[in-house]
Tab-separated table of C-alpha atoms and ligand atoms in Angstrom:
chain	number	residue	atom	x	y	z
L	1	MET	CA	8.909	2.335	25.408
L	2	ALA	CA	8.362	3.190	21.499
L	3	GLU	CA	7.371	6.666	21.227
L	4	GLY	CA	10.659	7.336	23.616
L	5	ALA	CA	12.500	6.262	20.333
L	6	PHE	CA	11.008	9.242	18.183
L	7	GLU	CA	10.936	11.681	21.090
L	8	GLN	CA	14.661	11.426	21.202
L	9	LEU	CA	14.926	12.504	17.525
L	10	LYS	CA	13.302	15.850	18.518
L	11	LEU	CA	10.578	15.952	16.780
L	12	ASN	CA	7.932	18.106	18.163
L	13	LYS	CA	4.591	17.439	19.427
L	14	GLN	CA	2.453	17.523	16.433
L	15	LEU	CA	4.571	15.452	15.024
L	16	LEU	CA	4.701	12.655	17.470
L	17	GLN	CA	1.233	12.682	17.697
L	18	ALA	CA	0.701	11.727	13.950
L	19	ILE	CA	3.640	9.198	14.173
L	20	ALA	CA	1.842	7.657	16.800
L	21	GLU	CA	-1.468	7.457	14.838
L	22	ALA	CA	0.242	6.245	12.077
L	23	GLY	CA	1.333	3.126	13.972
L	24	TYR	CA	5.116	3.856	13.996
L	25	SER	CA	6.480	2.464	16.922
L	26	GLN	CA	10.089	2.437	16.664
L	27	PRO	CA	11.709	4.644	14.159
L	28	THR	CA	13.582	2.655	11.118
L	29	ALA	CA	17.368	2.457	10.510
L	30	ILE	CA	17.176	4.949	7.839
L	31	GLN	CA	14.762	7.524	10.017
L	32	GLN	CA	17.813	7.235	12.981
L	33	LYS	CA	20.323	8.184	10.642
L	34	ALA	CA	18.983	10.591	8.686
L	35	ILE	CA	16.590	12.754	10.299
L	36	PRO	CA	19.058	14.371	12.796
L	37	ARG	CA	21.356	14.723	9.827
L	38	ILE	CA	18.348	16.446	7.897
L	39	LEU	CA	17.387	18.701	11.183
L	40	GLY	CA	21.390	19.633	11.113
L	41	GLY	CA	20.682	21.053	7.953
L	42	HIS	CA	23.249	19.043	5.722
L	43	ASP	CA	22.965	17.988	2.482
L	44	VAL	CA	21.978	14.326	2.832
L	45	VAL	CA	21.979	11.636	0.427
L	46	GLY	CA	20.089	8.229	1.708
L	47	ILE	CA	20.793	4.554	0.205
L	48	ALA	CA	17.598	2.772	0.935
L	49	GLN	CA	15.257	0.577	-0.951
L	50	THR	CA	11.290	1.341	-0.557
L	51	GLY	CA	10.267	-0.616	2.372
L	52	THR	CA	12.735	0.838	4.516
L	53	GLY	CA	10.661	3.588	5.825
L	54	LYS	CA	12.340	6.201	4.102
L	55	THR	CA	9.765	8.504	2.853
L	56	ALA	CA	9.304	9.259	6.577
L	57	ALA	CA	12.943	9.594	6.857
L	58	TYR	CA	13.104	12.919	4.888
L	59	VAL	CA	9.315	14.211	5.531
L	60	LEU	CA	9.631	14.635	9.241
L	61	PRO	CA	12.594	16.414	9.673
L	62	LEU	CA	10.958	18.687	6.930
L	63	LEU	CA	7.727	19.243	8.376
L	64	MET	CA	10.151	20.222	11.484
L	65	LYS	CA	11.827	22.488	9.773
L	66	LEU	CA	8.910	23.966	7.807
L	67	ARG	CA	6.622	23.898	11.200
L	68	TYR	CA	3.689	25.742	10.274
L	69	PRO	CA	2.066	27.417	7.151
L	70	GLN	CA	3.119	30.504	6.048
L	71	GLY	CA	2.722	32.451	2.699
L	72	ASP	CA	1.260	30.756	-0.375
L	73	GLN	CA	4.244	29.439	-2.301
L	74	PRO	CA	6.140	26.063	-1.785
L	75	ARG	CA	9.500	26.163	0.425
L	76	ALA	CA	10.078	22.792	-0.075
L	77	LEU	CA	10.099	20.615	-3.271
L	78	VAL	CA	9.854	16.621	-3.686
L	79	LEU	CA	11.047	15.366	-7.136
L	80	ALA	CA	9.742	11.788	-8.156
L	81	PRO	CA	9.572	9.332	-10.979
L	82	THR	CA	6.256	8.234	-11.336
L	83	LYS	CA	2.670	9.725	-10.520
L	84	GLU	CA	2.410	6.451	-8.034
L	85	LEU	CA	5.163	7.748	-6.157
L	86	VAL	CA	4.050	11.353	-5.992
L	87	LEU	CA	0.947	10.251	-4.822
L	88	GLN	CA	2.209	7.790	-2.282
L	89	ILE	CA	4.515	10.375	-0.608
L	90	ASP	CA	1.931	13.141	-0.698
L	91	ALA	CA	0.197	10.984	1.361
L	92	VAL	CA	2.639	10.337	3.755
L	93	ILE	CA	2.915	13.812	4.058
L	94	ARG	CA	-0.521	14.310	4.656
L	95	GLN	CA	-0.833	12.074	7.185
L	96	LEU	CA	2.315	13.024	9.040
L	97	ALA	CA	1.542	16.437	8.975
L	98	ALA	CA	-2.091	16.558	10.023
L	99	TYR	CA	-1.250	18.445	13.559
L	100	THR	CA	0.407	21.074	11.514
L	101	GLY	CA	-1.351	22.779	9.221
L	102	LEU	CA	1.567	22.676	6.620
L	103	ARG	CA	0.010	22.037	2.983
L	104	SER	CA	0.986	19.684	0.220
L	105	VAL	CA	0.161	19.519	-3.177
L	106	ALA	CA	0.731	17.042	-5.378
L	107	ILE	CA	1.653	17.519	-9.159
L	108	TYR	CA	1.594	14.724	-12.394
L	109	GLY	CA	1.059	14.136	-15.768
L	110	GLY	CA	-1.528	12.026	-17.631
L	111	VAL	CA	-4.143	14.295	-16.164
L	112	GLY	CA	-5.425	17.708	-16.823
L	113	PRO	CA	-3.376	20.251	-15.038
L	114	LYS	CA	-6.827	22.357	-13.967
L	115	SER	CA	-7.610	20.650	-10.388
L	116	GLN	CA	-3.761	20.545	-9.910
L	117	LEU	CA	-3.558	24.632	-10.569
L	118	THR	CA	-6.864	25.236	-8.560
L	119	ALA	CA	-4.535	23.290	-5.849
L	120	LEU	CA	-1.316	25.355	-6.200
L	121	GLN	CA	-3.377	29.068	-6.161
L	122	ALA	CA	-4.758	27.905	-3.211
L	123	GLY	CA	-1.501	28.177	-1.498
L	124	LEU	CA	1.243	25.126	-0.364
L	125	ASP	CA	4.160	24.755	1.893
L	126	ILE	CA	5.257	21.660	0.202
L	127	LEU	CA	5.237	20.740	-3.869
L	128	VAL	CA	5.395	17.177	-4.592
L	129	ALA	CA	5.868	16.542	-8.386
L	130	THR	CA	7.124	14.345	-11.357
L	131	PRO	CA	9.948	16.605	-13.214
L	132	GLY	CA	7.825	17.120	-16.376
L	133	ARG	CA	4.741	17.929	-14.730
L	134	PHE	CA	7.048	20.336	-12.323
L	135	ARG	CA	8.192	21.938	-16.147
L	136	GLU	CA	5.157	21.965	-17.577
L	137	LEU	CA	3.200	24.126	-14.874
L	138	TYR	CA	6.713	26.272	-14.139
L	139	GLY	CA	7.201	27.214	-18.261
L	140	LYS	CA	3.499	28.664	-18.062
L	141	GLY	CA	4.390	30.468	-14.808
L	142	HIS	CA	2.234	28.590	-12.241
L	143	ILE	CA	4.565	27.711	-9.873
L	144	PRO	CA	6.224	30.361	-7.443
L	145	VAL	CA	10.065	29.035	-6.934
L	146	LYS	CA	12.105	32.092	-4.901
L	147	GLN	CA	10.906	30.529	-1.569
L	148	ILE	CA	12.053	26.964	-2.204
L	149	LYS	CA	14.512	26.488	0.400
L	150	ALA	CA	14.799	22.293	0.577
L	151	LEU	CA	14.711	19.806	-2.623
L	152	VAL	CA	14.169	15.854	-2.119
L	153	LEU	CA	14.803	13.825	-5.299
L	154	ASP	CA	13.124	10.567	-4.400
L	155	GLU	CA	13.973	7.203	-6.392
L	156	ALA	CA	17.139	8.992	-8.058
L	157	ASP	CA	18.252	6.171	-9.639
L	158	ARG	CA	14.663	5.348	-11.533
L	159	MET	CA	14.715	9.309	-12.483
L	160	MET	CA	18.023	8.522	-14.226
L	161	ASP	CA	16.926	5.289	-15.625
L	162	MET	CA	13.678	6.841	-16.689
L	163	GLY	CA	15.775	9.936	-18.624
L	164	PHE	CA	14.303	12.777	-16.494
L	165	MET	CA	18.045	14.437	-16.224
L	166	PRO	CA	17.689	17.468	-18.764
L	167	GLN	CA	14.612	18.045	-16.662
L	168	LEU	CA	16.207	17.634	-13.450
L	169	ARG	CA	18.968	20.390	-15.134
L	170	GLN	CA	16.239	22.845	-15.912
L	171	ILE	CA	14.724	22.337	-13.111
L	172	PHE	CA	17.822	23.117	-10.499
L	173	GLU	CA	18.581	26.039	-12.873
L	174	VAL	CA	15.077	28.000	-11.848
L	175	ILE	CA	15.550	27.302	-7.907
L	176	PRO	CA	16.987	29.300	-5.319
L	177	VAL	CA	20.758	27.882	-5.551
L	178	LYS	CA	20.918	28.395	-1.727
L	179	ARG	CA	19.108	25.614	-0.547
L	180	GLN	CA	19.186	22.328	1.769
L	181	ASN	CA	19.320	18.621	-0.972
L	182	LEU	CA	18.304	15.475	-0.327
L	183	LEU	CA	18.717	12.624	-2.361
L	184	PHE	CA	17.411	9.085	-2.034
L	185	SER	CA	17.954	6.209	-3.869
L	186	ALA	CA	18.014	2.142	-4.040
L	187	THR	CA	21.143	1.772	-5.742
L	188	MET	CA	24.029	4.313	-6.371
L	189	PRO	CA	24.629	3.412	-10.170
L	190	PRO	CA	27.471	5.962	-11.796
L	191	LYS	CA	24.666	8.036	-13.360
L	192	VAL	CA	23.422	8.976	-9.758
L	193	GLU	CA	26.842	9.322	-8.644
L	194	HIS	CA	26.842	12.142	-11.686
L	195	LEU	CA	23.824	13.686	-10.523
L	196	MET	CA	25.489	13.864	-6.611
L	197	ALA	CA	28.584	15.213	-8.149
L	198	GLU	CA	26.718	18.172	-10.301
L	199	PHE	CA	24.052	19.098	-7.621
L	200	LEU	CA	25.220	18.248	-3.851
L	201	ASP	CA	27.798	19.721	-1.696
L	202	PHE	CA	29.960	17.177	0.195
L	203	PRO	CA	26.485	15.012	1.191
L	204	ASP	CA	26.665	12.918	4.398
L	205	ILE	CA	25.796	9.601	2.467
L	206	ILE	CA	23.862	7.086	4.288
L	207	GLU	CA	23.522	4.003	3.596
L	208	VAL	CA	20.944	1.070	5.103
L	209	THR	CA	20.915	-2.492	4.137
L	210	PRO	CA	17.489	-4.205	4.191
L	211	GLN	CA	16.698	-7.001	6.802
L	212	ALA	CA	17.117	-9.644	4.670
L	213	THR	CA	18.032	-13.024	6.249
L	214	PRO	CA	15.010	-14.703	7.211
L	215	ALA	CA	15.478	-17.371	10.512
L	216	ALA	CA	16.957	-20.452	9.278
L	217	THR	CA	14.399	-22.108	11.262
L	218	VAL	CA	11.565	-21.086	9.067
L	219	SER	CA	10.701	-23.375	6.060
L	220	GLN	CA	8.818	-21.141	3.271
L	221	TRP	CA	6.886	-22.091	0.016
L	222	VAL	CA	5.096	-20.961	-2.233
L	223	TYR	CA	1.438	-21.609	-4.281
L	224	GLU	CA	0.880	-20.211	-7.540
L	225	VAL	CA	-2.732	-19.742	-7.456
L	226	PRO	CA	-4.935	-18.286	-10.343
L	227	ASN	CA	-7.371	-16.136	-8.431
L	228	PHE	CA	-8.818	-14.975	-5.323
L	229	LYS	CA	-11.269	-17.503	-5.055
L	230	THR	CA	-9.001	-20.353	-5.672
L	231	LYS	CA	-7.158	-18.567	-2.656
L	232	ILE	CA	-10.016	-18.828	-0.385
L	233	ASN	CA	-10.218	-22.804	-1.505
L	234	LEU	CA	-6.442	-23.284	-0.582
L	235	VAL	CA	-6.837	-21.810	2.922
L	236	GLY	CA	-9.408	-24.140	3.728
L	237	ARG	CA	-7.831	-26.924	2.246
L	238	LEU	CA	-4.436	-26.004	4.044
L	239	LEU	CA	-6.400	-25.477	7.725
L	240	ALA	CA	-8.085	-28.757	7.638
L	241	ASP	CA	-4.565	-29.769	8.680
L	242	GLU	CA	-4.070	-29.669	12.601
L	243	SER	CA	-0.540	-28.771	12.571
L	244	PHE	CA	-1.608	-25.140	11.724
L	245	ALA	CA	-2.316	-24.802	15.279
L	246	ARG	CA	-1.341	-20.633	15.099
L	247	VAL	CA	-2.146	-18.753	12.111
L	248	ILE	CA	-1.720	-15.425	11.014
L	249	ILE	CA	-3.104	-14.700	7.468
L	250	PHE	CA	-1.934	-11.374	5.695
L	251	THR	CA	-4.158	-9.834	3.179
L	252	LYS	CA	-3.787	-6.607	0.963
L	253	THR	CA	-7.415	-5.714	1.592
L	254	ARG	CA	-9.893	-5.170	4.132
L	255	GLN	CA	-12.479	-6.437	1.806
L	256	ALA	CA	-10.373	-10.007	1.575
L	257	ALA	CA	-9.810	-9.757	5.184
L	258	ASN	CA	-13.398	-9.904	5.828
L	259	ASP	CA	-14.052	-12.246	3.117
L	260	LEU	CA	-11.675	-14.701	4.012
L	261	TYR	CA	-12.462	-14.366	8.041
L	262	LYS	CA	-16.359	-15.381	6.968
L	263	TYR	CA	-15.122	-18.222	4.952
L	264	LEU	CA	-13.395	-19.352	7.792
L	265	GLN	CA	-16.411	-18.921	10.133
L	266	ARG	CA	-18.614	-20.724	7.482
L	267	LYS	CA	-16.440	-23.630	7.564
L	268	GLY	CA	-15.666	-23.964	11.291
L	269	LEU	CA	-12.120	-23.285	10.801
L	270	GLY	CA	-11.663	-21.311	13.311
L	271	PRO	CA	-12.051	-19.492	15.922
L	272	ALA	CA	-10.595	-16.816	14.080
L	273	ASN	CA	-11.065	-13.260	14.213
L	274	VAL	CA	-10.215	-10.664	12.011
L	275	LEU	CA	-8.070	-7.234	12.333
L	276	HIS	CA	-7.769	-4.556	10.073
L	277	ALA	CA	-8.066	-0.530	10.260
L	278	ASN	CA	-11.800	-0.086	10.175
L	279	LYS	CA	-12.167	-1.469	13.472
L	280	ALA	CA	-12.461	0.065	16.992
L	281	GLN	CA	-9.442	-0.098	18.769
L	282	ASN	CA	-10.585	-1.879	21.468
L	283	SER	CA	-11.830	-4.526	19.488
L	284	ARG	CA	-8.392	-4.923	17.691
L	285	LEU	CA	-6.502	-5.044	21.007
L	286	ALA	CA	-9.250	-7.681	22.325
L	287	ALA	CA	-8.409	-9.455	19.041
L	288	ILE	CA	-4.540	-9.575	19.314
L	289	ARG	CA	-5.171	-10.613	23.256
L	290	ALA	CA	-7.247	-13.735	22.295
L	291	PHE	CA	-4.667	-14.597	19.918
L	292	ARG	CA	-1.470	-14.158	22.063
L	293	GLU	CA	-2.907	-16.291	24.696
L	294	GLY	CA	-4.066	-19.235	22.678
L	295	GLU	CA	-7.734	-18.510	22.171
L	296	LEU	CA	-7.843	-18.348	18.489
L	297	ARG	CA	-6.208	-20.453	16.118
L	298	VAL	CA	-6.691	-18.043	13.087
L	299	LEU	CA	-6.070	-13.991	13.152
L	300	VAL	CA	-6.638	-12.567	9.558
L	301	ALA	CA	-5.198	-8.882	9.568
L	302	THR	CA	-4.676	-6.694	6.624
L	303	ASP	CA	-0.958	-5.382	6.542
L	304	VAL	CA	-1.725	-2.050	7.453
L	305	ALA	CA	-3.468	-3.041	10.769
L	306	ALA	CA	-0.519	-5.854	11.030
L	307	ARG	CA	2.015	-3.302	11.105
L	308	GLY	CA	4.159	-2.564	14.335
L	309	LEU	CA	1.685	-5.874	15.464
L	310	ASP	CA	4.662	-8.075	17.927
L	311	ILE	CA	2.760	-11.598	17.593
L	312	SER	CA	5.556	-14.186	18.073
L	313	GLN	CA	5.380	-17.718	18.598
L	314	VAL	CA	3.039	-18.986	15.570
L	315	SER	CA	3.227	-22.000	13.876
L	316	HIS	CA	2.039	-20.923	9.949
L	317	VAL	CA	2.035	-17.458	8.786
L	318	ILE	CA	0.238	-17.311	5.430
L	319	ASN	CA	0.385	-14.369	3.109
L	320	PHE	CA	-2.633	-14.447	1.126
L	321	ASP	CA	-1.463	-11.735	-0.922
L	322	VAL	CA	2.241	-11.401	-2.079
L	323	PRO	CA	3.433	-8.461	0.269
L	324	VAL	CA	4.078	-5.198	-1.775
L	325	GLN	CA	6.483	-3.656	0.765
L	326	TYR	CA	8.996	-6.316	0.416
L	327	GLU	CA	10.656	-5.827	3.777
L	328	ASP	CA	7.439	-7.096	5.297
L	329	TYR	CA	7.767	-10.589	3.792
L	330	VAL	CA	10.936	-10.692	6.145
L	331	HIS	CA	9.519	-9.290	9.183
L	332	ARG	CA	6.409	-11.693	9.105
L	333	ILE	CA	8.302	-14.692	8.457
L	334	GLY	CA	10.470	-13.306	11.676
L	335	ARG	CA	7.589	-14.227	13.256
L	336	THR	CA	7.193	-18.162	12.809
L	337	GLY	CA	9.870	-20.353	13.854
L	338	ARG	CA	10.904	-18.795	17.170
L	339	ALA	CA	12.671	-20.632	20.053
L	340	GLN	CA	13.827	-23.752	18.185
L	341	GLN	CA	10.103	-24.067	16.935
L	342	GLN	CA	9.742	-25.476	13.428
L	343	GLY	CA	7.768	-22.539	11.716
L	344	ALA	CA	6.519	-22.045	8.030
L	345	ALA	CA	5.819	-18.657	5.840
L	346	ILE	CA	3.062	-19.770	2.937
L	347	THR	CA	2.881	-17.536	0.123
L	348	LEU	CA	-0.114	-17.741	-2.178
L	349	VAL	CA	1.066	-16.088	-5.900
L	350	ASN	CA	-1.451	-15.022	-8.888
L	351	PRO	CA	0.004	-14.168	-12.093
L	352	ALA	CA	-0.078	-10.374	-11.185
L	353	GLU	CA	2.093	-11.197	-8.018
L	354	VAL	CA	5.089	-13.299	-9.210
L	355	TYR	CA	6.601	-9.852	-10.120
L	356	HIS	CA	6.694	-9.139	-6.193
L	357	LEU	CA	7.571	-12.414	-5.576
L	358	GLN	CA	10.737	-12.326	-7.549
L	359	LYS	CA	12.158	-9.044	-5.926
L	360	ILE	CA	11.611	-10.592	-2.642
L	361	GLU	CA	13.468	-13.381	-3.936
L	362	GLN	CA	16.001	-10.835	-4.901
L	363	LEU	CA	16.158	-9.179	-1.643
L	364	ILE	CA	16.244	-12.609	0.427
L	365	LYS	CA	18.554	-13.949	-2.325
L	366	GLN	CA	17.247	-17.068	-2.023
L	367	LYS	CA	15.046	-18.820	-4.464
L	368	ILE	CA	11.342	-19.946	-2.489
L	369	GLU	CA	10.290	-23.654	-3.190
L	370	ARG	CA	7.320	-23.793	-5.394
L	371	LEU	CA	4.719	-26.548	-4.690
L	372	PRO	CA	1.696	-28.026	-6.541
L	373	LEU	CA	-1.344	-27.411	-5.049
L	374	PRO	CA	-2.371	-30.070	-2.788
L	375	ASP	CA	-4.974	-32.599	-3.445
L	376	GLY	CA	-8.619	-31.351	-3.249
L	377	VAL	CA	-8.414	-27.611	-4.108
L	378	GLU	CA	-11.246	-26.729	-5.969
L	379	VAL	CA	-9.718	-24.554	-9.031
L	380	ALA	CA	-11.896	-21.784	-9.790
L	381	GLU	CA	-12.791	-20.102	-13.000
L	382	THR	CA	-11.239	-16.317	-12.751
L	383	PRO	CA	-13.779	-13.971	-12.853
L	384	PHE	CA	-13.469	-11.230	-16.043
L	385	GLU	CA	-13.012	-8.392	-13.784
L	386	GLU	CA	-10.177	-9.929	-11.915
L	387	GLN	CA	-8.473	-10.755	-15.269
L	388	GLN	CA	-8.427	-7.449	-16.050
L	389	GLN	CA	-6.874	-6.052	-12.916
L	390	MET	CA	-3.932	-8.774	-13.322
L	391	ALA	CA	-3.565	-7.721	-16.896
L	392	ARG	CA	-3.445	-3.940	-15.737
L	393	ALA	CA	-0.935	-5.100	-13.053
L	394	ILE	CA	1.174	-7.118	-15.324
L	395	ASP	CA	1.336	-4.137	-17.623
L	396	HIS	CA	2.101	-1.541	-15.430
L	397	GLN	CA	5.096	-3.764	-13.863
L	398	LYS	CA	6.454	-4.497	-17.688
L	399	LYS	CA	6.566	-0.673	-17.955
L	400	LEU	CA	8.607	0.065	-14.824
L	401	ALA	CA	10.586	-2.958	-15.602
L	402	ASN	CA	11.466	-1.281	-19.503
L	403	PRO	CA	13.903	1.344	-19.157
L	404	ASP	CA	12.896	3.107	-22.839
L	405	TYR	CA	9.347	3.990	-20.841
L	406	GLN	CA	9.716	7.492	-20.814
L	407	GLY	CA	7.269	7.835	-17.854
L	408	ALA	CA	4.749	10.840	-16.594
L	409	PHE	CA	6.682	13.731	-18.960
L	410	HIS	CA	5.731	11.937	-22.288
L	411	GLU	CA	2.620	10.391	-21.222
L	412	LYS	CA	0.261	13.196	-22.897
L	413	LYS	CA	2.328	12.676	-26.365
L	414	LYS	CA	1.396	9.288	-26.954
L	415	LYS	CA	-1.960	10.274	-27.586
L	416	LYS	CA	-4.020	6.459	-28.258
L	417	PRO	CA	-1.386	4.181	-26.711
L	418	ALA	CA	-0.187	1.576	-29.088
L	419	HIS	CA	-2.309	-0.929	-28.060
L	420	LYS	CA	-1.059	-4.333	-27.785
L	421	PRO	CA	-3.532	-6.945	-26.853
L	422	GLY	CA	-1.823	-9.645	-27.457
L	423	LYS	CA	0.446	-9.369	-24.603
L	424	PHE	CA	-1.709	-10.877	-22.466
L	425	SER	CA	-3.097	-14.354	-22.959
L	426	ILE	CA	-5.694	-13.894	-20.652
L	427	ARG	CA	-7.093	-10.980	-22.329
L	428	ARG	CA	-6.617	-11.763	-26.083
L	429	LYS	CA	-8.907	-15.115	-24.825
L	430	ARG	CA	-11.681	-12.442	-23.704
L	431	LYS	CA	-11.642	-10.828	-26.972
L	432	ARG	CA	-11.978	-14.044	-29.145
L	433	LYS	CA	-14.807	-14.780	-27.719
P	1	AMP	P1	8.889	3.715	2.540
P	1	AMP	O1	10.156	2.765	2.608
P	1	AMP	O2	9.227	5.061	2.765
P	1	AMP	O3	8.024	3.592	1.295
P	1	AMP	O4	7.861	3.102	3.758
P	1	AMP	C1	7.344	1.793	3.622
P	1	AMP	C2	6.122	1.472	4.788
P	1	AMP	O5	6.806	1.684	5.844
P	1	AMP	C3	4.784	2.446	4.738
P	1	AMP	O6	4.223	1.476	4.396
P	1	AMP	C4	5.350	3.448	6.046
P	1	AMP	O7	4.121	3.638	6.301
P	1	AMP	C5	5.930	2.851	6.645
P	1	AMP	N1	6.714	3.130	8.033
P	1	AMP	C6	7.744	3.810	8.024
P	1	AMP	N2	8.080	4.610	8.962
P	1	AMP	C7	7.959	3.667	9.798
P	1	AMP	C8	8.225	3.197	11.216
P	1	AMP	N3	8.909	3.832	11.976
P	1	AMP	N4	7.600	2.019	11.895
P	1	AMP	C9	6.204	1.275	11.209
P	1	AMP	N5	6.061	1.555	10.062
P	1	AMP	C10	7.031	2.301	9.041
């Protein structure tokens, strides 16, 4: 079944093993299309959003080509616009390279360079970097570039928006000319086309459109909920309704999954079980089987544990947290409303998640109806720590949305960031106390 498809992509045993452990059962569309062409040595441009599996689409063939550790100098360079993305890519590389011995190092601004320098000196095969930090450390002679034979530009559109073109030009000047170039971008605005024209030779252009048409039989709605505790109370209230017969609840974290599960047990709203990556494989399989066979009413699952999980015929999907891999939303609601049955997908949104919900609405080209909280749901106070977390997340989103934001390269320059406490009413309220 599943592994077969990856095997057809001519990946070696070490990679197939890591793919299986990552829980990927089938290659995604971008992986199907990009992997053979990258292995074939072409320059490739992939137009694909986050959530399509684009990272593994270039990481797998790169690992395949690098094969095993060799020397101490980087042979592949991945450039990405932000520290977060650099860390995410580095994590994917480490996961998929687990059985190859290949070494990845991540470098980015906003922190001192010391530990990054130590990592560089220890030897590496792949370097993942923000353009700013790369230039800085290269300028000081810390990055040997002569062995670089493959270059990846990830989220090229965001790099252009953040004004990285000058840094990129400088980097292209110092790395070997004879190399394979890969460029990934969610969109293809003129700036990215220029970048392509300047640096890629007759690339193969691959485009995937995210699966974005929710099944027509699924009704969707959203509750705006101020905080975690109120979300729990709301789930309790919803499950008091017997029409919620076979329910999957997705949470972002294990902690939330466990808390919710305990709450359901305490209130007698089960039978329920919980599925997360920390559970032994046996107990996960047992939980899935029990749910499939109708012995469980509610299955609580973390996003990670739910990947590749194929359970259909559920009456309700509840997104306890808004999925930040936006395609997940579409996949999840696809689990309800099969075979003429009416299904429902309900998403609970706190103030820091409104941003992600809007992205999902853009993806599915549809506005999801907001419903008022049902009667009888106790609205809890938001604890200070949770307020802070939400304020930080909103701050981060604003930076992402503002094209003037200069990103990692300039971080060290703005010594004390101009504090704007007035931006968040929640924070301001607190300060007045
Ligand atoms: P990306 O688009 O690279 O940000 O990947 C989005 C998510 O999809 C990540 O959480 C990956 O772990 C996951 N993923 C990538 N490839 C696959 C696959 N073939 N099957 C299932 N999940 C995948």
